[in-house]
XYZ file of N, CA and C in Angstrom:
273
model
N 46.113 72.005 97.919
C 46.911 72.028 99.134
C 48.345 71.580 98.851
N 48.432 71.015 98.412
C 50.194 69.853 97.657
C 50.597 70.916 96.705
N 49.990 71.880 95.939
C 50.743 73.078 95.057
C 51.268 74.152 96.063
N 50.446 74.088 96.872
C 50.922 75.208 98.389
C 51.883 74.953 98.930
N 52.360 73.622 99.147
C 53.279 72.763 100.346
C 54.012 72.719 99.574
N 54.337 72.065 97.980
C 55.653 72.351 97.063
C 56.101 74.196 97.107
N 55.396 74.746 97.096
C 55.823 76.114 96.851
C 56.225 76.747 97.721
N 56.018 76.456 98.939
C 56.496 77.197 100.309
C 57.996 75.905 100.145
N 57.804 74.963 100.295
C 59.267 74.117 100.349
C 60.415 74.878 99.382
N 59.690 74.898 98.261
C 61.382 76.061 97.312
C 61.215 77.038 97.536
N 60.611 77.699 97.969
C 60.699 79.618 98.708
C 61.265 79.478 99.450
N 61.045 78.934 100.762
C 61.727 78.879 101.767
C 63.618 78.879 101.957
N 63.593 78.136 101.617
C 65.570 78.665 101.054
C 65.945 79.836 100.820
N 65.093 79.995 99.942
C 65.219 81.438 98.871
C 65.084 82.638 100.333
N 63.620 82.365 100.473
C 63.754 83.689 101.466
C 64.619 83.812 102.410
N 65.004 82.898 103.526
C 65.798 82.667 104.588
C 66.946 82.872 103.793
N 68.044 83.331 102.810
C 69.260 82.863 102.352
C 69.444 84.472 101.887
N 68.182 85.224 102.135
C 68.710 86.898 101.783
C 68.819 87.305 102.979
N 69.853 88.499 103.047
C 70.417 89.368 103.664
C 70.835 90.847 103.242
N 69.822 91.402 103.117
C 70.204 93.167 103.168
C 69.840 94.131 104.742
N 70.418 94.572 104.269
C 70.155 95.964 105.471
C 71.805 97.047 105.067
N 70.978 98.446 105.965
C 71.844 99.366 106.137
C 71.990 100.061 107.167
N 73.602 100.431 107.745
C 73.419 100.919 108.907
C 74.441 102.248 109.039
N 74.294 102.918 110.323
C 74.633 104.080 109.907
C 75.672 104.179 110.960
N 76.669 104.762 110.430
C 78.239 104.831 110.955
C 78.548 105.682 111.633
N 78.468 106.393 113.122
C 78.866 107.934 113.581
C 77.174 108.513 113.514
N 77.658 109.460 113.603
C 76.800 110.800 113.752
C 76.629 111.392 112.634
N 75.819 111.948 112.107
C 75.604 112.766 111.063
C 75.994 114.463 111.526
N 76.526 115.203 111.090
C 76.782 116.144 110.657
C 76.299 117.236 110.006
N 75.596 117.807 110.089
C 74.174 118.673 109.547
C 74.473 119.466 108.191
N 75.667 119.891 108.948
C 76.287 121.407 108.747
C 77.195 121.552 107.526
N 77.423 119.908 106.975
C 78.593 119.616 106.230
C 77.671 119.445 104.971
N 77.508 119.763 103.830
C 76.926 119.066 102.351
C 77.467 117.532 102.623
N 76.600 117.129 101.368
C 76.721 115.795 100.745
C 76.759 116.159 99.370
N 77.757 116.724 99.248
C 78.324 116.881 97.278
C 79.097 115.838 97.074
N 80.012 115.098 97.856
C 80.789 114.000 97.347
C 80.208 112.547 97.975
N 80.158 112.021 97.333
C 80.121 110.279 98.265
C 81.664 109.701 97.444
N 81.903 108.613 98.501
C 83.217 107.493 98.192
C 82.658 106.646 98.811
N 83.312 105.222 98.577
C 82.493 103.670 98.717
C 83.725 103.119 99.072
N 83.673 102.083 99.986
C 84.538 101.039 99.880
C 83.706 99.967 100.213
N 83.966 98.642 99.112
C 83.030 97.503 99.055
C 83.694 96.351 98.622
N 83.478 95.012 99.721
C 84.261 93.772 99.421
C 83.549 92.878 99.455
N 83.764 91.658 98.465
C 82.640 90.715 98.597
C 82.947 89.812 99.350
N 81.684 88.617 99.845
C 81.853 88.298 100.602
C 81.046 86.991 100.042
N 82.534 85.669 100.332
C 81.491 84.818 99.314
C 81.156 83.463 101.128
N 80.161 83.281 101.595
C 80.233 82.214 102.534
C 81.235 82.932 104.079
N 81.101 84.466 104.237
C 81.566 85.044 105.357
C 83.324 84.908 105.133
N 83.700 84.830 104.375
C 85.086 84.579 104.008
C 85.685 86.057 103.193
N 87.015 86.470 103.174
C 87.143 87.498 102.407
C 87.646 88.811 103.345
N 87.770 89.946 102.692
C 88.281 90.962 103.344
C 86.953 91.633 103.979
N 86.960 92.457 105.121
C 85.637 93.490 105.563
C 86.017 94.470 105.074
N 85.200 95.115 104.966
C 84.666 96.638 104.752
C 85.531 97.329 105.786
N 86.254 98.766 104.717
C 86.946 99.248 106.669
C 85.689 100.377 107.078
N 84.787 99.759 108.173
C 84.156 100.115 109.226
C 85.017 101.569 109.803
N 86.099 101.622 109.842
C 86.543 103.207 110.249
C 86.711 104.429 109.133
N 85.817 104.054 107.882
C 85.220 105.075 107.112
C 86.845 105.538 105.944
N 87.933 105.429 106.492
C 88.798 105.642 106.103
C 88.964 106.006 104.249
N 88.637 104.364 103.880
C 88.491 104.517 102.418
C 88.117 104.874 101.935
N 86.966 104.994 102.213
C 85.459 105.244 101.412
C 85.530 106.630 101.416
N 86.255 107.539 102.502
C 86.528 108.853 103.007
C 87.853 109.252 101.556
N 88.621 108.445 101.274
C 89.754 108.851 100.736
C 89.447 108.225 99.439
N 88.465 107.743 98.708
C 88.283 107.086 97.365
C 87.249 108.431 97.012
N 86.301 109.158 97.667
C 85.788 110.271 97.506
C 86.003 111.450 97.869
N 87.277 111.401 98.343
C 87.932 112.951 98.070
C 87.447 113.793 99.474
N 87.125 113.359 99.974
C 86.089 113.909 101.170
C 87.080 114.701 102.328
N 87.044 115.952 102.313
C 87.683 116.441 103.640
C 87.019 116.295 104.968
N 85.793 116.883 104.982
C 84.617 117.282 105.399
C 83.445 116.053 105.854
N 83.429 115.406 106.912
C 82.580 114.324 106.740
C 80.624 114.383 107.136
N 80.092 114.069 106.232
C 78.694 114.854 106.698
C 78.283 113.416 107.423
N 78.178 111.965 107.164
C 77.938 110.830 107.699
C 78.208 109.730 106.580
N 78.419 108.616 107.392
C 78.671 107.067 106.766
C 77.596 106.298 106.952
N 77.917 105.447 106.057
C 76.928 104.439 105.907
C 77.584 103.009 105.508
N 76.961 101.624 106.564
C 77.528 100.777 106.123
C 75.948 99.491 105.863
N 76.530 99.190 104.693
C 75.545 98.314 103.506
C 76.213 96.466 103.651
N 74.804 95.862 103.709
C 75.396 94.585 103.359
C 74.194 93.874 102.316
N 74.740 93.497 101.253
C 73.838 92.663 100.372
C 74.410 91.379 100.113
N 73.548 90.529 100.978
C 73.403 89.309 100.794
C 72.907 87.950 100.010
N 72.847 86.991 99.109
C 72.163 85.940 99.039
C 72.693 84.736 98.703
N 72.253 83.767 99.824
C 72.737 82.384 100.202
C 74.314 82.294 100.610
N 74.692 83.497 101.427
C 76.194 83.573 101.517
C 77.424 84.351 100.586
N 76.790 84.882 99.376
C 77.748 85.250 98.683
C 76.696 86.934 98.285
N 77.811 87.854 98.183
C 77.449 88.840 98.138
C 78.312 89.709 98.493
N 77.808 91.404 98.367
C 79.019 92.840 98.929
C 78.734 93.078 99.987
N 79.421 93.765 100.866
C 79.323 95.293 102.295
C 80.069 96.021 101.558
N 79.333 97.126 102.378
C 79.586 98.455 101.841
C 80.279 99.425 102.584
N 81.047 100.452 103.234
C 80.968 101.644 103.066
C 80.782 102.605 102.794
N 79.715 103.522 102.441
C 79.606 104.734 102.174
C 79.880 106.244 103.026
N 80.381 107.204 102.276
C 81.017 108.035 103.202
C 80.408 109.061 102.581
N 79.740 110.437 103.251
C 79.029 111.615 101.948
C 79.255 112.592 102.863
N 80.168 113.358 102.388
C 80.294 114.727 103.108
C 80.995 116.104 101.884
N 81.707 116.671 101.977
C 82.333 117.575 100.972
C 83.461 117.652 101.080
């Protein structure tokens, strides 16, 4: 029982201190390929730092993208320090 109760005590941090998920930016676009993707990604150490530009902009113009098929915005987290993402995939 005391190997159980030490082991949940140091997990516990651990688990509670991640943060992923992905979410999706606009509308998707059916009609458009996904031959190009572009990214824009800033880290983020303790919520401090630059954001992600959320209006697709970069991530649109670092991949060449005329054509937008849909975005995607990413955050990987643990214990506060970590990237977000932008992703942009259209042609």
């Amino acid at each position: 029982m005391n190997t159980r109760l030490i082991l949940i005590t140091i997990l516990l941090p651990v688990i509670s201190g991640c943060e992923s998920y992905t979410r999706p930016l606009g509308v998707t676009n059916t009609t458009v390929a996904s031959a190009k993707q572009g990214e824009d990604c800033r880290l983020i150490v303790f919520g401090l730092g630059d954001m992600a530009d959320v209006t697709e902009a970069e991530a649109i113009r670092s991949g060449g993208i005329t054509k937008l098929r849909n975005a995607e915005y990413h955050v990987h987290t643990f214990q506060g320090v970590g990237k977000e993402c932008v992703t942009a995939h259209g042609e």
